[in-house]
PDB file of C-alpha atoms in Angstrom:
ATOM      1  CA  MET O   1     -31.480  82.461 -43.444  1.00 77.00           C
ATOM      2  CA  SER O   2     -35.252  82.536 -43.278  1.00 88.00           C
ATOM      3  CA  VAL O   3     -37.525  80.556 -45.558  1.00 85.00           C
ATOM      4  CA  GLN O   4     -38.662  83.816 -47.171  1.00 88.00           C
ATOM      5  CA  GLU O   5     -35.060  84.868 -47.912  1.00 89.00           C
ATOM      6  CA  ARG O   6     -34.271  81.457 -49.388  1.00 87.00           C
ATOM      7  CA  LYS O   7     -37.353  81.613 -51.626  1.00 87.00           C
ATOM      8  CA  GLN O   8     -36.422  85.111 -52.797  1.00 92.00           C
ATOM      9  CA  ARG O   9     -32.885  83.957 -53.582  1.00 93.00           C
ATOM     10  CA  GLU O  10     -34.192  80.933 -55.506  1.00 91.00           C
ATOM     11  CA  ARG O  11     -36.622  83.150 -57.423  1.00 92.00           C
ATOM     12  CA  ALA O  12     -33.844  85.594 -58.365  1.00 93.00           C
ATOM     13  CA  SER O  13     -31.666  82.672 -59.450  1.00 94.00           C
ATOM     14  CA  ARG O  14     -34.442  81.286 -61.679  1.00 94.00           C
ATOM     15  CA  GLU O  15     -34.987  84.721 -63.182  1.00 95.00           C
ATOM     16  CA  ARG O  16     -31.268  85.060 -64.003  1.00 96.00           C
ATOM     17  CA  LEU O  17     -31.353  81.587 -65.559  1.00 96.00           C
ATOM     18  CA  ILE O  18     -34.334  82.502 -67.749  1.00 96.00           C
ATOM     19  CA  VAL O  19     -32.663  85.717 -68.956  1.00 97.00           C
ATOM     20  CA  ALA O  20     -29.304  84.021 -69.571  1.00 97.00           C
ATOM     21  CA  THR O  21     -30.956  81.169 -71.453  1.00 97.00           C
ATOM     22  CA  ALA O  22     -33.058  83.532 -73.581  1.00 97.00           C
ATOM     23  CA  ARG O  23     -29.981  85.585 -74.377  1.00 97.00           C
ATOM     24  CA  GLU O  24     -27.931  82.527 -75.288  1.00 97.00           C
ATOM     25  CA  LEU O  25     -30.680  81.121 -77.500  1.00 97.00           C
ATOM     26  CA  ALA O  26     -31.197  84.496 -79.207  1.00 98.00           C
ATOM     27  CA  GLU O  27     -27.458  84.919 -79.848  1.00 97.00           C
ATOM     28  CA  GLN O  28     -27.255  81.401 -81.307  1.00 96.00           C
ATOM     29  CA  GLN O  29     -30.472  81.227 -83.323  1.00 96.00           C
ATOM     30  CA  GLY O  30     -32.088  84.670 -83.315  1.00 96.00           C
ATOM     31  CA  TRP O  31     -35.011  86.042 -81.352  1.00 98.00           C
ATOM     32  CA  ASP O  32     -37.569  84.075 -83.384  1.00 97.00           C
ATOM     33  CA  ALA O  33     -36.181  80.923 -81.758  1.00 96.00           C
ATOM     34  CA  VAL O  34     -36.899  82.283 -78.268  1.00 97.00           C
ATOM     35  CA  THR O  35     -40.298  81.003 -77.213  1.00 95.00           C
ATOM     36  CA  THR O  36     -41.621  80.396 -73.739  1.00 92.00           C
ATOM     37  CA  ARG O  37     -41.978  76.715 -74.576  1.00 94.00           C
ATOM     38  CA  ARG O  38     -38.348  76.370 -75.673  1.00 95.00           C
ATOM     39  CA  LEU O  39     -37.145  78.362 -72.680  1.00 95.00           C
ATOM     40  CA  ALA O  40     -39.153  76.202 -70.283  1.00 93.00           C
ATOM     41  CA  GLU O  41     -37.660  73.076 -71.861  1.00 94.00           C
ATOM     42  CA  ARG O  42     -34.107  74.421 -71.707  1.00 95.00           C
ATOM     43  CA  ILE O  43     -34.268  75.604 -68.100  1.00 93.00           C
ATOM     44  CA  GLU O  44     -36.205  72.472 -67.091  1.00 92.00           C
ATOM     45  CA  TYR O  45     -39.075  74.322 -65.484  1.00 92.00           C
ATOM     46  CA  SER O  46     -42.713  74.365 -66.519  1.00 91.00           C
ATOM     47  CA  GLN O  47     -44.139  77.203 -68.571  1.00 92.00           C
ATOM     48  CA  PRO O  48     -46.264  78.351 -65.590  1.00 92.00           C
ATOM     49  CA  VAL O  49     -43.037  78.799 -63.586  1.00 91.00           C
ATOM     50  CA  LEU O  50     -41.593  80.880 -66.417  1.00 91.00           C
ATOM     51  CA  TYR O  51     -44.787  82.948 -66.556  1.00 93.00           C
ATOM     52  CA  SER O  52     -44.541  83.544 -62.813  1.00 93.00           C
ATOM     53  CA  HIS O  53     -41.372  85.543 -63.587  1.00 94.00           C
ATOM     54  CA  PHE O  54     -42.215  87.118 -66.950  1.00 95.00           C
ATOM     55  CA  ARG O  55     -45.589  87.685 -68.591  1.00 94.00           C
ATOM     56  CA  GLY O  56     -44.140  86.687 -71.942  1.00 94.00           C
ATOM     57  CA  LYS O  57     -41.391  87.109 -74.473  1.00 96.00           C
ATOM     58  CA  ARG O  58     -41.702  90.902 -74.505  1.00 97.00           C
ATOM     59  CA  GLU O  59     -40.728  91.134 -70.832  1.00 97.00           C
ATOM     60  CA  ILE O  60     -37.875  88.689 -71.372  1.00 97.00           C
ATOM     61  CA  ILE O  61     -36.572  90.870 -74.208  1.00 98.00           C
ATOM     62  CA  GLY O  62     -36.812  93.847 -71.850  1.00 98.00           C
ATOM     63  CA  ALA O  63     -34.811  92.022 -69.179  1.00 98.00           C
ATOM     64  CA  VAL O  64     -32.108  91.131 -71.718  1.00 98.00           C
ATOM     65  CA  ALA O  65     -32.072  94.765 -72.874  1.00 98.00           C
ATOM     66  CA  LEU O  66     -31.576  96.065 -69.333  1.00 98.00           C
ATOM     67  CA  GLN O  67     -28.763  93.620 -68.745  1.00 98.00           C
ATOM     68  CA  GLY O  68     -27.205  94.610 -72.069  1.00 98.00           C
ATOM     69  CA  ALA O  69     -27.480  98.323 -71.288  1.00 98.00           C
ATOM     70  CA  THR O  70     -25.524  97.786 -68.101  1.00 98.00           C
ATOM     71  CA  GLU O  71     -22.830  95.844 -69.950  1.00 98.00           C
ATOM     72  CA  MET O  72     -22.645  98.409 -72.754  1.00 98.00           C
ATOM     73  CA  ALA O  73     -22.230 101.277 -70.270  1.00 98.00           C
ATOM     74  CA  VAL O  74     -19.411  99.413 -68.531  1.00 98.00           C
ATOM     75  CA  ALA O  75     -17.667  98.713 -71.852  1.00 98.00           C
ATOM     76  CA  MET O  76     -17.917 102.326 -73.016  1.00 98.00           C
ATOM     77  CA  ARG O  77     -16.692 103.728 -69.712  1.00 98.00           C
ATOM     78  CA  ALA O  78     -13.774 101.292 -69.614  1.00 98.00           C
ATOM     79  CA  ALA O  79     -12.779 102.249 -73.152  1.00 98.00           C
ATOM     80  CA  THR O  80     -12.950 105.981 -72.526  1.00 97.00           C
ATOM     81  CA  ALA O  81     -11.162 105.761 -69.167  1.00 97.00           C
ATOM     82  CA  ALA O  82      -8.143 104.237 -70.878  1.00 94.00           C
ATOM     83  CA  ALA O  83      -7.975 106.985 -73.527  1.00 96.00           C
ATOM     84  CA  ASP O  84      -6.013 110.215 -73.257  1.00 95.00           C
ATOM     85  CA  GLY O  85      -7.530 113.402 -74.651  1.00 93.00           C
ATOM     86  CA  PRO O  86     -10.943 114.228 -76.149  1.00 94.00           C
ATOM     87  CA  ARG O  87     -10.287 112.757 -79.612  1.00 93.00           C
ATOM     88  CA  ALA O  88      -8.949 109.503 -78.204  1.00 95.00           C
ATOM     89  CA  ARG O  89     -11.897 109.249 -75.784  1.00 96.00           C
ATOM     90  CA  VAL O  90     -14.519 109.828 -78.482  1.00 96.00           C
ATOM     91  CA  THR O  91     -12.781 107.355 -80.810  1.00 96.00           C
ATOM     92  CA  ALA O  92     -12.600 104.771 -78.009  1.00 97.00           C
ATOM     93  CA  LEU O  93     -16.269 105.357 -77.210  1.00 97.00           C
ATOM     94  CA  ALA O  94     -17.316 104.843 -80.836  1.00 97.00           C
ATOM     95  CA  ARG O  95     -15.207 101.708 -81.196  1.00 97.00           C
ATOM     96  CA  ALA O  96     -16.509 100.243 -77.938  1.00 98.00           C
ATOM     97  CA  TYR O  97     -20.110 100.903 -78.967  1.00 98.00           C
ATOM     98  CA  LEU O  98     -19.664  99.327 -82.406  1.00 98.00           C
ATOM     99  CA  ALA O  99     -17.728  96.376 -80.975  1.00 97.00           C
ATOM    100  CA  PHE O 100     -20.497  95.713 -78.455  1.00 98.00           C
ATOM    101  CA  ALA O 101     -23.117  95.771 -81.219  1.00 98.00           C
ATOM    102  CA  GLU O 102     -21.044  93.357 -83.298  1.00 97.00           C
ATOM    103  CA  ARG O 103     -20.227  90.936 -80.461  1.00 97.00           C
ATOM    104  CA  HIS O 104     -23.764  90.851 -79.026  1.00 98.00           C
ATOM    105  CA  PRO O 105     -26.218  91.236 -81.915  1.00 97.00           C
ATOM    106  CA  ALA O 106     -29.207  89.720 -80.094  1.00 98.00           C
ATOM    107  CA  VAL O 107     -28.636  91.925 -77.053  1.00 98.00           C
ATOM    108  CA  TYR O 108     -28.237  94.942 -79.335  1.00 98.00           C
ATOM    109  CA  ASP O 109     -31.535  94.040 -81.007  1.00 98.00           C
ATOM    110  CA  ALA O 110     -33.199  93.720 -77.603  1.00 98.00           C
ATOM    111  CA  LEU O 111     -31.912  97.181 -76.722  1.00 98.00           C
ATOM    112  CA  PHE O 112     -32.720  99.051 -79.909  1.00 97.00           C
ATOM    113  CA  GLN O 113     -34.736  97.026 -82.409  1.00 96.00           C
ATOM    114  CA  LEU O 114     -37.280  94.909 -80.529  1.00 97.00           C
ATOM    115  CA  ASP O 115     -40.184  95.811 -78.280  1.00 97.00           C
ATOM    116  CA  GLY O 116     -39.150  94.942 -74.760  1.00 97.00           C
ATOM    117  CA  GLY O 117     -41.812  97.136 -73.217  1.00 97.00           C
ATOM    118  CA  LEU O 118     -39.245  99.649 -71.983  1.00 97.00           C
ATOM    119  CA  ALA O 119     -39.631 103.408 -71.973  1.00 95.00           C
ATOM    120  CA  TYR O 120     -36.886 105.369 -73.715  1.00 94.00           C
ATOM    121  CA  ALA O 121     -36.164 109.089 -73.343  1.00 91.00           C
ATOM    122  CA  ARG O 122     -38.864 109.558 -70.737  1.00 93.00           C
ATOM    123  CA  GLU O 123     -39.058 110.176 -67.026  1.00 93.00           C
ATOM    124  CA  ASP O 124     -39.866 106.500 -66.376  1.00 95.00           C
ATOM    125  CA  THR O 125     -36.939 105.168 -68.415  1.00 97.00           C
ATOM    126  CA  PRO O 126     -35.277 102.370 -66.415  1.00 98.00           C
ATOM    127  CA  GLU O 127     -31.970 103.279 -64.776  1.00 98.00           C
ATOM    128  CA  PRO O 128     -29.772 100.913 -66.850  1.00 98.00           C
ATOM    129  CA  LEU O 129     -30.957 102.646 -70.046  1.00 98.00           C
ATOM    130  CA  LYS O 130     -30.395 106.080 -68.525  1.00 98.00           C
ATOM    131  CA  ASP O 131     -26.930 104.999 -67.438  1.00 98.00           C
ATOM    132  CA  ALA O 132     -25.986 103.739 -70.907  1.00 98.00           C
ATOM    133  CA  PHE O 133     -26.987 107.114 -72.335  1.00 98.00           C
ATOM    134  CA  ALA O 134     -25.057 108.820 -69.527  1.00 98.00           C
ATOM    135  CA  ALA O 135     -21.945 106.860 -70.526  1.00 98.00           C
ATOM    136  CA  LEU O 136     -22.246 108.383 -74.001  1.00 98.00           C
ATOM    137  CA  LEU O 137     -23.040 111.840 -72.631  1.00 97.00           C
ATOM    138  CA  GLU O 138     -20.101 111.868 -70.206  1.00 97.00           C
ATOM    139  CA  CYS O 139     -17.674 111.532 -73.074  1.00 96.00           C
ATOM    140  CA  LEU O 140     -19.468 113.516 -75.761  1.00 96.00           C
ATOM    141  CA  SER O 141     -20.491 116.527 -73.687  1.00 95.00           C
ATOM    142  CA  GLU O 142     -16.898 117.753 -73.710  1.00 92.00           C
ATOM    143  CA  VAL O 143     -16.890 117.939 -77.532  1.00 94.00           C
ATOM    144  CA  ALA O 144     -20.454 119.109 -78.233  1.00 93.00           C
ATOM    145  CA  GLY O 145     -19.303 122.598 -79.111  1.00 89.00           C
ATOM    146  CA  ASP O 146     -20.369 126.059 -78.089  1.00 91.00           C
ATOM    147  CA  GLY O 147     -24.089 126.702 -78.142  1.00 93.00           C
ATOM    148  CA  VAL O 148     -24.958 123.010 -78.654  1.00 94.00           C
ATOM    149  CA  ARG O 149     -26.885 121.161 -75.972  1.00 96.00           C
ATOM    150  CA  PRO O 150     -24.713 118.175 -74.990  1.00 96.00           C
ATOM    151  CA  GLU O 151     -27.782 115.886 -74.851  1.00 97.00           C
ATOM    152  CA  LEU O 152     -28.766 116.812 -78.403  1.00 96.00           C
ATOM    153  CA  PHE O 153     -25.241 116.293 -79.694  1.00 95.00           C
ATOM    154  CA  THR O 154     -25.064 112.939 -77.879  1.00 96.00           C
ATOM    155  CA  GLU O 155     -28.361 111.815 -79.441  1.00 96.00           C
ATOM    156  CA  THR O 156     -27.079 112.750 -82.900  1.00 95.00           C
ATOM    157  CA  PHE O 157     -23.747 110.993 -82.419  1.00 96.00           C
ATOM    158  CA  TRP O 158     -25.505 107.955 -80.968  1.00 97.00           C
ATOM    159  CA  ALA O 159     -27.882 107.857 -83.953  1.00 97.00           C
ATOM    160  CA  SER O 160     -24.863 107.846 -86.249  1.00 96.00           C
ATOM    161  CA  LEU O 161     -23.265 104.976 -84.325  1.00 97.00           C
ATOM    162  CA  HIS O 162     -26.538 103.067 -84.384  1.00 97.00           C
ATOM    163  CA  GLY O 163     -26.802 103.566 -88.137  1.00 97.00           C
ATOM    164  CA  LEU O 164     -23.268 102.296 -88.665  1.00 97.00           C
ATOM    165  CA  ALA O 165     -23.895  99.281 -86.431  1.00 97.00           C
ATOM    166  CA  THR O 166     -27.171  98.235 -88.029  1.00 97.00           C
ATOM    167  CA  LEU O 167     -26.205  98.957 -91.642  1.00 97.00           C
ATOM    168  CA  THR O 168     -22.928  97.085 -91.311  1.00 97.00           C
ATOM    169  CA  ARG O 169     -24.601  94.103 -89.682  1.00 96.00           C
ATOM    170  CA  ALA O 170     -27.270  94.039 -92.380  1.00 95.00           C
ATOM    171  CA  GLY O 171     -24.572  93.929 -95.065  1.00 96.00           C
ATOM    172  CA  ARG O 172     -25.503  97.377 -96.401  1.00 97.00           C
ATOM    173  CA  LEU O 173     -22.068  98.746 -95.515  1.00 96.00           C
ATOM    174  CA  PRO O 174     -18.841  96.774 -96.045  1.00 95.00           C
ATOM    175  CA  PRO O 175     -17.303  95.891 -92.662  1.00 94.00           C
ATOM    176  CA  GLU O 176     -13.749  96.511 -93.835  1.00 95.00           C
ATOM    177  CA  ASP O 177     -14.420 100.279 -93.824  1.00 95.00           C
ATOM    178  CA  THR O 178     -15.711 100.431 -90.233  1.00 94.00           C
ATOM    179  CA  VAL O 179     -12.497 101.945 -88.860  1.00 93.00           C
ATOM    180  CA  ARG O 180     -12.478 104.662 -91.515  1.00 95.00           C
ATOM    181  CA  ARG O 181     -16.165 105.425 -90.962  1.00 95.00           C
ATOM    182  CA  THR O 182     -15.502 105.748 -87.237  1.00 94.00           C
ATOM    183  CA  GLU O 183     -12.635 108.152 -87.921  1.00 93.00           C
ATOM    184  CA  LEU O 184     -14.854 110.239 -90.211  1.00 92.00           C
ATOM    185  CA  LEU O 185     -17.585 110.338 -87.597  1.00 92.00           C
ATOM    186  CA  VAL O 186     -15.146 111.517 -84.936  1.00 92.00           C
ATOM    187  CA  ASP O 187     -13.368 113.983 -87.242  1.00 90.00           C
ATOM    188  CA  ARG O 188     -16.426 115.529 -88.902  1.00 84.00           C
ATOM    189  CA  LEU O 189     -19.292 115.222 -86.465  1.00 81.00           C
ATOM    190  CA  ALA O 190     -17.298 115.732 -83.284  1.00 73.00           C
ATOM    191  CA  MET O 191     -14.955 118.066 -85.213  1.00 76.00           C
ATOM    192  CA  LEU O 192     -11.852 116.690 -83.522  1.00 63.00           C
TER     193      LEU O 192
END
């Protein structure tokens, strides 16, 4: 292995450590607790080293969001692959989405609530974000209905899931009714 390859590997390892540490700190204490100073202390590198990887907290949030998008897409695809029939697939998709939001609130915030400097719904949208949307679209396009653009239906269904996730987490909706809300969403919006 050349010196250049070793340095690139070490750099990638440091970057993964920064993202993992930021994510862990955000999940434990919220995003307000994630500062470059605290991250530098936790990873035992100087702040200039941290800044050599990320220009600031915004880029770190973006990196966590991209990682989370990849994980969310995997979770949704795994859930839908195990389901039999359109109704079961859409229900599994909705449950997987809501479970991800509940299990990883800081990652969910990085994806959909905070400014991570990422482009959404544009040509320059990063691939992990496009893939997470594609995971929704793959399942929902089969139930969009005649004359309805699958992308538009997917956006509407996704917006409903996002509303359920954020309102439940904020205590605006009682969590004990999540299963019933999911069933209503599948039955009425997807008309299954």
